[in-house]
């Protein structure tokens, strides 16, 4: 494995998981499937391992990482949980909800993980492969999306290799990610308020039913680059809400509007979310110099899909 300039791909079986675990234990990077997107994982308690994530992605150091945990008990060693936080973890973990909570002073976490913030982003992922790795290592894993910074997120092992190449020496191939969109990120504020920092599979409507109306934003500095205007970039001009495509445009369709790649012929938003990045990767690789995307409704996870498309369209 070492010294070779290729990425090794392993199955998510006992042998593959064991290889991933050995590399992580020694401070290396491994791309691991989750139900949202593939994560580029490293042990969160090692400054060197975390530095390697930032270097492999070309990620700016002010942009903190989500820490993945095996269970609530491990999460509570890292952050201060109040009743609301425990309730959300109870309802949605394991699953695609990330909580921003006060960082515990005694948390064994490299400083770069939180980019110096007094808070930490935590999630217990649901994917079998990621859970197996977390349970075997016993330490939490920092794991941003396994792509170069600003690029399209990976929902397949091939996407990881296309974006990171040999910067990541091992990919656990778990097939296509089921949700296909990054986790919803919720910051619980000390005064009882909350903010949705990144829309995702757990919708604002669902969160408002539990937490009450979202309070005015209390952003402290850069909180989520999912919040940066430009992100998820296909490297081409992208036109939104297009009824049809021009000759030189790769067309991403939805529902009755068929494209070169169609997010969901049935008009199913969950299917569209799961296929979004795969279609974006196809559009990026196509010889067509521009991209057009059919209108996507805003209901439920449609809001998160439109959020990603808007940032992909920004220049
Ligand atoms: P990525 O891992 O690339 O999907 O991005 C992780 C997201 O989590 C980014 O939007 C970060 O800004 C956000 N994040 C991580 N830690 C924190 C934190 N302590 N406070 C606010 N946002 C955070
Ligand atoms: Mg990302």
mmCIF file of C-alpha atoms and ligand atoms in Angstrom:
data_model
loop_
_atom_site.group_PDB
_atom_site.id
_atom_site.type_symbol
_atom_site.label_atom_id
_atom_site.label_comp_id
_atom_site.label_asym_id
_atom_site.label_seq_id
_atom_site.Cartn_x
_atom_site.Cartn_y
_atom_site.Cartn_z
ATOM 1 C CA UNK A 1 0.000 0.000 0.000
ATOM 2 C CA UNK A 2 2.572 2.581 1.064
ATOM 3 C CA UNK A 3 4.592 4.433 -1.528
ATOM 4 C CA UNK A 4 2.255 3.504 -4.363
ATOM 5 C CA UNK A 5 0.627 6.355 -6.151
ATOM 6 C CA UNK A 6 -2.772 4.737 -6.438
ATOM 7 C CA UNK A 7 -5.804 4.564 -4.221
ATOM 8 C CA UNK A 8 -6.676 1.135 -2.943
ATOM 9 C CA UNK A 9 -10.363 0.225 -2.908
ATOM 10 C CA UNK A 10 -11.658 -2.337 -0.408
ATOM 11 C CA UNK A 11 -15.063 -3.881 0.244
ATOM 12 C CA UNK A 12 -16.906 -2.985 3.469
ATOM 13 C CA UNK A 13 -16.348 -6.521 4.784
ATOM 14 C CA UNK A 14 -14.437 -7.580 7.898
ATOM 15 C CA UNK A 15 -11.102 -7.476 6.077
ATOM 16 C CA UNK A 16 -11.732 -4.055 4.512
ATOM 17 C CA UNK A 17 -12.896 -2.569 7.812
ATOM 18 C CA UNK A 18 -9.819 -3.992 9.578
ATOM 19 C CA UNK A 19 -7.512 -2.363 7.017
ATOM 20 C CA UNK A 20 -9.278 0.967 7.439
ATOM 21 C CA UNK A 21 -8.998 0.710 11.202
ATOM 22 C CA UNK A 22 -5.247 -0.017 11.087
ATOM 23 C CA UNK A 23 -4.586 3.010 8.875
ATOM 24 C CA UNK A 24 -6.697 5.278 11.092
ATOM 25 C CA UNK A 25 -4.961 4.015 14.249
ATOM 26 C CA UNK A 26 -1.601 4.949 12.782
ATOM 27 C CA UNK A 27 -2.828 8.468 11.955
ATOM 28 C CA UNK A 28 -3.657 7.985 8.253
ATOM 29 C CA UNK A 29 -6.644 8.997 6.135
ATOM 30 C CA UNK A 30 -9.379 6.679 4.860
ATOM 31 C CA UNK A 31 -12.452 7.500 2.770
ATOM 32 C CA UNK A 32 -15.493 5.794 4.279
ATOM 33 C CA UNK A 33 -19.087 5.687 3.027
ATOM 34 C CA UNK A 34 -21.789 7.265 5.144
ATOM 35 C CA UNK A 35 -25.504 7.593 4.445
ATOM 36 C CA UNK A 36 -24.993 11.286 3.537
ATOM 37 C CA UNK A 37 -21.809 11.401 1.415
ATOM 38 C CA UNK A 38 -18.390 9.687 1.592
ATOM 39 C CA UNK A 39 -16.263 11.075 4.422
ATOM 40 C CA UNK A 40 -12.488 11.579 4.505
ATOM 41 C CA UNK A 41 -11.812 10.262 7.993
ATOM 42 C CA UNK A 42 -8.917 10.674 10.429
ATOM 43 C CA UNK A 43 -8.638 10.237 14.172
ATOM 44 C CA UNK A 44 -9.952 13.448 15.738
ATOM 45 C CA UNK A 45 -7.541 13.291 18.698
ATOM 46 C CA UNK A 46 -4.400 13.632 16.576
ATOM 47 C CA UNK A 47 -3.230 17.056 15.387
ATOM 48 C CA UNK A 48 -1.134 15.480 12.617
ATOM 49 C CA UNK A 49 -3.943 13.277 11.353
ATOM 50 C CA UNK A 50 -6.352 16.217 11.293
ATOM 51 C CA UNK A 51 -3.773 18.405 9.544
ATOM 52 C CA UNK A 52 -3.553 15.732 6.845
ATOM 53 C CA UNK A 53 -7.309 16.081 6.175
ATOM 54 C CA UNK A 54 -6.978 19.837 5.589
ATOM 55 C CA UNK A 55 -3.963 19.262 3.334
ATOM 56 C CA UNK A 56 -5.594 16.502 1.253
ATOM 57 C CA UNK A 57 -8.722 18.585 0.684
ATOM 58 C CA UNK A 58 -6.980 21.939 0.267
ATOM 59 C CA UNK A 59 -9.457 23.071 2.887
ATOM 60 C CA UNK A 60 -9.017 26.496 4.529
ATOM 61 C CA UNK A 61 -8.083 26.090 8.191
ATOM 62 C CA UNK A 62 -10.915 28.331 9.420
ATOM 63 C CA UNK A 63 -13.457 25.754 8.268
ATOM 64 C CA UNK A 64 -14.105 23.301 11.149
ATOM 65 C CA UNK A 65 -14.791 19.581 10.734
ATOM 66 C CA UNK A 66 -17.671 17.378 11.829
ATOM 67 C CA UNK A 67 -16.678 14.754 14.399
ATOM 68 C CA UNK A 68 -18.307 11.346 13.982
ATOM 69 C CA UNK A 69 -19.015 9.301 17.089
ATOM 70 C CA UNK A 70 -19.991 5.699 17.784
ATOM 71 C CA UNK A 71 -22.726 6.586 20.278
ATOM 72 C CA UNK A 72 -24.168 9.215 22.573
ATOM 73 C CA UNK A 73 -21.805 8.279 25.413
ATOM 74 C CA UNK A 74 -18.781 9.079 23.240
ATOM 75 C CA UNK A 75 -20.441 12.320 22.113
ATOM 76 C CA UNK A 76 -20.973 13.361 25.737
ATOM 77 C CA UNK A 77 -17.232 13.092 26.362
ATOM 78 C CA UNK A 78 -16.701 15.807 23.766
ATOM 79 C CA UNK A 79 -19.587 18.261 24.166
ATOM 80 C CA UNK A 80 -21.950 19.566 26.813
ATOM 81 C CA UNK A 81 -25.389 18.065 26.170
ATOM 82 C CA UNK A 82 -28.503 19.705 27.566
ATOM 83 C CA UNK A 83 -32.007 18.220 27.417
ATOM 84 C CA UNK A 84 -32.704 19.533 23.930
ATOM 85 C CA UNK A 85 -29.475 18.086 22.582
ATOM 86 C CA UNK A 86 -30.192 14.702 24.136
ATOM 87 C CA UNK A 87 -33.715 14.739 22.747
ATOM 88 C CA UNK A 88 -32.477 15.480 19.210
ATOM 89 C CA UNK A 89 -29.797 12.788 19.464
ATOM 90 C CA UNK A 90 -32.444 10.354 20.707
ATOM 91 C CA UNK A 91 -34.731 11.109 17.788
ATOM 92 C CA UNK A 92 -32.272 11.343 14.907
ATOM 93 C CA UNK A 93 -29.111 9.410 15.786
ATOM 94 C CA UNK A 94 -27.779 7.432 14.144
ATOM 95 C CA UNK A 95 -28.663 9.617 11.172
ATOM 96 C CA UNK A 96 -28.084 12.735 9.065
ATOM 97 C CA UNK A 97 -28.309 15.410 11.788
ATOM 98 C CA UNK A 98 -25.208 17.236 13.038
ATOM 99 C CA UNK A 99 -25.413 19.081 16.361
ATOM 100 C CA UNK A 100 -23.274 22.132 17.183
ATOM 101 C CA UNK A 101 -22.770 22.128 20.946
ATOM 102 C CA UNK A 102 -20.414 23.690 23.511
ATOM 103 C CA UNK A 103 -17.020 21.953 23.425
ATOM 104 C CA UNK A 104 -16.039 20.350 26.720
ATOM 105 C CA UNK A 105 -12.803 21.717 28.139
ATOM 106 C CA UNK A 106 -11.453 18.212 28.694
ATOM 107 C CA UNK A 107 -12.414 16.936 25.232
ATOM 108 C CA UNK A 108 -9.581 14.906 23.665
ATOM 109 C CA UNK A 109 -9.843 16.641 20.293
ATOM 110 C CA UNK A 110 -7.129 18.281 18.172
ATOM 111 C CA UNK A 111 -7.605 22.070 18.187
ATOM 112 C CA UNK A 112 -7.756 22.247 14.383
ATOM 113 C CA UNK A 113 -10.924 20.121 14.338
ATOM 114 C CA UNK A 114 -13.008 22.996 15.695
ATOM 115 C CA UNK A 115 -10.839 25.699 14.082
ATOM 116 C CA UNK A 116 -10.501 27.238 17.537
ATOM 117 C CA UNK A 117 -14.281 27.650 18.068
ATOM 118 C CA UNK A 118 -15.733 27.068 21.562
ATOM 119 C CA UNK A 119 -18.219 24.665 19.950
ATOM 120 C CA UNK A 120 -17.976 21.277 18.265
ATOM 121 C CA UNK A 121 -20.003 19.651 15.463
ATOM 122 C CA UNK A 122 -21.068 16.059 16.292
ATOM 123 C CA UNK A 123 -22.917 13.327 14.470
ATOM 124 C CA UNK A 124 -23.506 9.600 14.919
ATOM 125 C CA UNK A 125 -23.663 8.221 11.370
ATOM 126 C CA UNK A 126 -26.031 5.394 10.407
ATOM 127 C CA UNK A 127 -24.058 3.680 7.637
ATOM 128 C CA UNK A 128 -22.979 0.155 8.587
ATOM 129 C CA UNK A 129 -19.399 0.548 7.349
ATOM 130 C CA UNK A 130 -18.774 3.830 9.167
ATOM 131 C CA UNK A 131 -20.343 2.434 12.336
ATOM 132 C CA UNK A 132 -18.174 -0.673 12.162
ATOM 133 C CA UNK A 133 -15.039 1.477 11.856
ATOM 134 C CA UNK A 134 -16.080 3.751 14.738
ATOM 135 C CA UNK A 135 -16.860 0.814 16.987
ATOM 136 C CA UNK A 136 -13.555 -0.884 16.208
ATOM 137 C CA UNK A 137 -11.323 2.174 16.680
ATOM 138 C CA UNK A 138 -12.908 3.427 19.878
ATOM 139 C CA UNK A 139 -11.877 7.012 19.051
ATOM 140 C CA UNK A 140 -13.989 9.675 17.318
ATOM 141 C CA UNK A 141 -13.298 10.442 13.656
ATOM 142 C CA UNK A 142 -13.134 13.865 12.039
ATOM 143 C CA UNK A 143 -14.621 13.358 8.578
ATOM 144 C CA UNK A 144 -15.503 16.099 6.100
ATOM 145 C CA UNK A 145 -16.711 15.158 2.640
ATOM 146 C CA UNK A 146 -14.043 13.205 0.732
ATOM 147 C CA UNK A 147 -13.468 15.711 -2.078
ATOM 148 C CA UNK A 148 -11.164 18.637 -2.805
ATOM 149 C CA UNK A 149 -12.421 21.802 -1.083
ATOM 150 C CA UNK A 150 -15.192 23.597 -3.062
ATOM 151 C CA UNK A 151 -15.706 20.568 -5.326
ATOM 152 C CA UNK A 152 -18.723 18.320 -5.740
ATOM 153 C CA UNK A 153 -19.335 15.983 -2.810
ATOM 154 C CA UNK A 154 -18.780 12.241 -3.421
ATOM 155 C CA UNK A 155 -21.623 9.752 -3.211
ATOM 156 C CA UNK A 156 -19.630 6.876 -4.763
ATOM 157 C CA UNK A 157 -16.110 5.513 -4.308
ATOM 158 C CA UNK A 158 -15.269 6.573 -7.901
ATOM 159 C CA UNK A 159 -16.123 10.191 -7.060
ATOM 160 C CA UNK A 160 -13.622 10.112 -4.185
ATOM 161 C CA UNK A 161 -10.852 8.808 -6.416
ATOM 162 C CA UNK A 162 -11.667 11.317 -9.182
ATOM 163 C CA UNK A 163 -11.418 14.210 -6.732
ATOM 164 C CA UNK A 164 -8.673 13.225 -4.277
ATOM 165 C CA UNK A 165 -6.585 10.707 -6.212
ATOM 166 C CA UNK A 166 -3.635 9.379 -4.255
ATOM 167 C CA UNK A 167 -4.121 12.007 -1.523
ATOM 168 C CA UNK A 168 -6.327 9.300 -0.025
ATOM 169 C CA UNK A 169 -4.673 5.886 -0.036
ATOM 170 C CA UNK A 170 -7.690 3.750 0.913
ATOM 171 C CA UNK A 171 -11.389 3.938 0.015
ATOM 172 C CA UNK A 172 -13.967 1.632 1.533
ATOM 173 C CA UNK A 173 -16.472 1.085 -1.296
ATOM 174 C CA UNK A 174 -20.005 0.889 0.062
ATOM 175 C CA UNK A 175 -21.810 1.694 -3.195
ATOM 176 C CA UNK A 176 -23.992 4.773 -3.602
ATOM 177 C CA UNK A 177 -24.807 6.876 -0.512
ATOM 178 C CA UNK A 178 -28.441 6.537 0.432
ATOM 179 C CA UNK A 179 -29.296 10.124 1.417
ATOM 180 C CA UNK A 180 -26.817 11.686 -0.987
ATOM 181 C CA UNK A 181 -26.825 15.120 0.672
ATOM 182 C CA UNK A 182 -24.693 16.351 3.573
ATOM 183 C CA UNK A 183 -26.254 16.261 7.056
ATOM 184 C CA UNK A 184 -28.519 18.995 8.364
ATOM 185 C CA UNK A 185 -26.496 21.132 10.813
ATOM 186 C CA UNK A 186 -28.280 22.585 13.844
ATOM 187 C CA UNK A 187 -26.624 24.920 16.340
ATOM 188 C CA UNK A 188 -28.264 24.883 19.768
ATOM 189 C CA UNK A 189 -27.651 28.252 21.433
ATOM 190 C CA UNK A 190 -27.018 28.830 25.134
ATOM 191 C CA UNK A 191 -30.081 31.064 25.568
ATOM 192 C CA UNK A 192 -32.471 28.414 24.242
ATOM 193 C CA UNK A 193 -32.476 29.496 20.595
ATOM 194 C CA UNK A 194 -31.341 27.472 17.612
ATOM 195 C CA UNK A 195 -30.181 27.968 14.034
ATOM 196 C CA UNK A 196 -30.194 25.693 11.009
ATOM 197 C CA UNK A 197 -26.688 26.287 9.624
ATOM 198 C CA UNK A 198 -27.036 23.888 6.707
ATOM 199 C CA UNK A 199 -30.309 22.472 5.343
ATOM 200 C CA UNK A 200 -30.227 18.723 4.767
ATOM 201 C CA UNK A 201 -32.177 15.479 4.989
ATOM 202 C CA UNK A 202 -33.718 16.410 8.379
ATOM 203 C CA UNK A 203 -35.903 19.300 7.277
ATOM 204 C CA UNK A 204 -36.528 22.688 8.864
ATOM 205 C CA UNK A 205 -40.238 21.820 9.193
ATOM 206 C CA UNK A 206 -39.381 18.717 11.209
ATOM 207 C CA UNK A 207 -36.959 20.646 13.429
ATOM 208 C CA UNK A 208 -39.461 23.467 14.004
ATOM 209 C CA UNK A 209 -42.048 20.957 15.186
ATOM 210 C CA UNK A 210 -39.607 19.843 17.874
ATOM 211 C CA UNK A 211 -37.678 23.014 18.746
ATOM 212 C CA UNK A 212 -40.222 25.734 17.940
ATOM 213 C CA UNK A 213 -39.515 28.500 15.423
ATOM 214 C CA UNK A 214 -35.888 29.091 14.477
ATOM 215 C CA UNK A 215 -34.440 32.100 16.306
ATOM 216 C CA UNK A 216 -32.507 34.980 14.773
ATOM 217 C CA UNK A 217 -29.086 33.926 13.561
ATOM 218 C CA UNK A 218 -26.350 34.062 16.183
ATOM 219 C CA UNK A 219 -23.509 33.157 13.863
ATOM 220 C CA UNK A 220 -20.108 33.531 15.503
ATOM 221 C CA UNK A 221 -17.591 34.076 12.772
ATOM 222 C CA UNK A 222 -17.501 31.479 10.034
ATOM 223 C CA UNK A 223 -19.769 28.717 11.114
ATOM 224 C CA UNK A 224 -20.630 26.666 8.099
ATOM 225 C CA UNK A 225 -19.063 26.832 4.690
ATOM 226 C CA UNK A 226 -21.835 24.902 3.593
ATOM 227 C CA UNK A 227 -22.709 28.673 4.226
ATOM 228 C CA UNK A 228 -20.140 30.090 1.807
ATOM 229 C CA UNK A 229 -21.870 31.435 -1.293
ATOM 230 C CA UNK A 230 -19.724 29.295 -3.590
ATOM 231 C CA UNK A 231 -19.385 25.588 -2.835
ATOM 232 C CA UNK A 232 -20.078 22.230 -4.465
ATOM 233 C CA UNK A 233 -18.672 23.649 -7.699
ATOM 234 C CA UNK A 234 -18.808 21.590 -10.918
ATOM 235 C CA UNK A 235 -16.232 23.937 -12.529
ATOM 236 C CA UNK A 236 -18.725 25.006 -15.220
ATOM 237 C CA UNK A 237 -21.457 27.586 -15.518
ATOM 238 C CA UNK A 238 -24.663 26.169 -14.103
ATOM 239 C CA UNK A 239 -28.134 27.584 -14.934
ATOM 240 C CA UNK A 240 -31.034 26.948 -12.545
ATOM 241 C CA UNK A 241 -34.778 26.392 -13.115
ATOM 242 C CA UNK A 242 -34.318 25.751 -16.841
ATOM 243 C CA UNK A 243 -37.369 24.478 -18.765
ATOM 244 C CA UNK A 244 -35.071 23.109 -21.463
ATOM 245 C CA UNK A 245 -31.364 23.029 -22.247
ATOM 246 C CA UNK A 246 -29.407 24.908 -24.899
ATOM 247 C CA UNK A 247 -27.327 22.948 -27.393
ATOM 248 C CA UNK A 248 -24.126 23.340 -25.357
ATOM 249 C CA UNK A 249 -25.663 22.523 -21.971
ATOM 250 C CA UNK A 250 -25.666 19.189 -20.121
ATOM 251 C CA UNK A 251 -29.228 18.962 -18.830
ATOM 252 C CA UNK A 252 -30.092 17.687 -15.352
ATOM 253 C CA UNK A 253 -33.799 16.830 -15.390
ATOM 254 C CA UNK A 254 -36.472 16.279 -12.753
ATOM 255 C CA UNK A 255 -39.938 14.719 -12.970
ATOM 256 C CA UNK A 256 -41.517 15.153 -16.396
ATOM 257 C CA UNK A 257 -38.576 17.296 -17.540
ATOM 258 C CA UNK A 258 -36.164 14.602 -18.757
ATOM 259 C CA UNK A 259 -32.479 15.449 -18.973
ATOM 260 C CA UNK A 260 -29.155 13.855 -19.963
ATOM 261 C CA UNK A 261 -29.305 12.727 -16.355
ATOM 262 C CA UNK A 262 -32.642 12.828 -14.514
ATOM 263 C CA UNK A 263 -32.751 13.264 -10.732
ATOM 264 C CA UNK A 264 -36.070 11.449 -10.393
ATOM 265 C CA UNK A 265 -38.470 10.674 -13.255
ATOM 266 C CA UNK A 266 -41.149 10.043 -10.639
ATOM 267 C CA UNK A 267 -40.632 13.530 -9.169
ATOM 268 C CA UNK A 268 -39.522 12.011 -5.835
ATOM 269 C CA UNK A 269 -37.398 14.522 -3.892
ATOM 270 C CA UNK A 270 -35.656 11.884 -1.762
ATOM 271 C CA UNK A 271 -34.564 10.050 -4.889
ATOM 272 C CA UNK A 272 -33.463 13.378 -6.369
ATOM 273 C CA UNK A 273 -31.339 14.155 -3.292
ATOM 274 C CA UNK A 274 -29.690 10.754 -3.470
ATOM 275 C CA UNK A 275 -28.838 11.240 -7.159
ATOM 276 C CA UNK A 276 -27.922 14.937 -7.166
ATOM 277 C CA UNK A 277 -24.142 14.669 -6.834
ATOM 278 C CA UNK A 278 -23.946 11.700 -9.192
ATOM 279 C CA UNK A 279 -25.659 13.803 -11.892
ATOM 280 C CA UNK A 280 -23.390 16.755 -11.038
ATOM 281 C CA UNK A 281 -20.305 14.534 -11.446
ATOM 282 C CA UNK A 282 -21.636 13.345 -14.826
ATOM 283 C CA UNK A 283 -22.309 16.946 -15.844
ATOM 284 C CA UNK A 284 -18.800 17.998 -14.801
ATOM 285 C CA UNK A 285 -17.237 15.147 -16.800
ATOM 286 C CA UNK A 286 -19.394 15.719 -19.911
ATOM 287 C CA UNK A 287 -17.876 17.429 -22.993
ATOM 288 C CA UNK A 288 -20.684 20.024 -22.808
ATOM 289 C CA UNK A 289 -19.222 23.303 -21.497
ATOM 290 C CA UNK A 290 -22.284 24.368 -19.478
ATOM 291 C CA UNK A 291 -24.969 22.826 -17.270
ATOM 292 C CA UNK A 292 -28.703 23.518 -16.949
ATOM 293 C CA UNK A 293 -30.948 22.135 -14.207
ATOM 294 C CA UNK A 294 -34.738 21.714 -14.346
ATOM 295 C CA UNK A 295 -36.854 23.393 -11.640
ATOM 296 C CA UNK A 296 -36.852 21.481 -8.324
ATOM 297 C CA UNK A 297 -39.693 22.119 -5.843
ATOM 298 C CA UNK A 298 -38.763 23.542 -2.426
ATOM 299 C CA UNK A 299 -40.853 21.221 -0.228
ATOM 300 C CA UNK A 300 -39.153 18.965 2.344
ATOM 301 C CA UNK A 301 -35.627 17.977 1.212
ATOM 302 C CA UNK A 302 -36.143 20.111 -1.934
ATOM 303 C CA UNK A 303 -34.931 23.100 0.075
ATOM 304 C CA UNK A 304 -31.570 21.420 0.705
ATOM 305 C CA UNK A 305 -31.287 20.381 -2.957
ATOM 306 C CA UNK A 306 -31.941 23.965 -4.075
ATOM 307 C CA UNK A 307 -29.458 25.261 -1.477
ATOM 308 C CA UNK A 308 -26.701 23.057 -2.939
ATOM 309 C CA UNK A 309 -27.624 23.979 -6.524
ATOM 310 C CA UNK A 310 -27.542 27.714 -5.734
ATOM 311 C CA UNK A 311 -24.031 27.424 -4.311
ATOM 312 C CA UNK A 312 -22.950 25.278 -7.252
ATOM 313 C CA UNK A 313 -24.241 28.008 -9.593
ATOM 314 C CA UNK A 314 -22.441 30.869 -7.813
ATOM 315 C CA UNK A 315 -19.280 32.249 -9.407
HETATM 316 P P1 LIG B 1 -18.183 19.200 5.534
HETATM 317 O O1 LIG B 1 -17.508 18.309 6.500
HETATM 318 O O2 LIG B 1 -17.328 19.623 4.398
HETATM 319 O O3 LIG B 1 -19.517 18.652 5.130
HETATM 320 O O4 LIG B 1 -18.487 20.515 6.345
HETATM 321 C C1 LIG B 1 -18.690 20.463 7.730
HETATM 322 C C2 LIG B 1 -19.613 21.557 8.121
HETATM 323 O O5 LIG B 1 -19.755 21.614 9.542
HETATM 324 C C3 LIG B 1 -19.107 22.879 7.695
HETATM 325 O O6 LIG B 1 -20.199 23.595 7.163
HETATM 326 C C4 LIG B 1 -18.592 23.474 8.999
HETATM 327 O O7 LIG B 1 -18.541 24.865 8.985
HETATM 328 C C5 LIG B 1 -19.583 22.948 9.982
HETATM 329 N N1 LIG B 1 -19.036 22.976 11.330
HETATM 330 C C6 LIG B 1 -18.128 22.150 11.850
HETATM 331 N N2 LIG B 1 -17.853 22.495 13.140
HETATM 332 C C7 LIG B 1 -18.599 23.560 13.420
HETATM 333 C C8 LIG B 1 -18.761 24.385 14.574
HETATM 334 N N3 LIG B 1 -18.105 24.178 15.711
HETATM 335 N N4 LIG B 1 -19.624 25.414 14.496
HETATM 336 C C9 LIG B 1 -20.323 25.621 13.360
HETATM 337 N N5 LIG B 1 -20.213 24.887 12.231
HETATM 338 C C10 LIG B 1 -19.364 23.877 12.265
HETATM 339 MG MG1 LIG B 2 -17.848 19.257 2.029
#
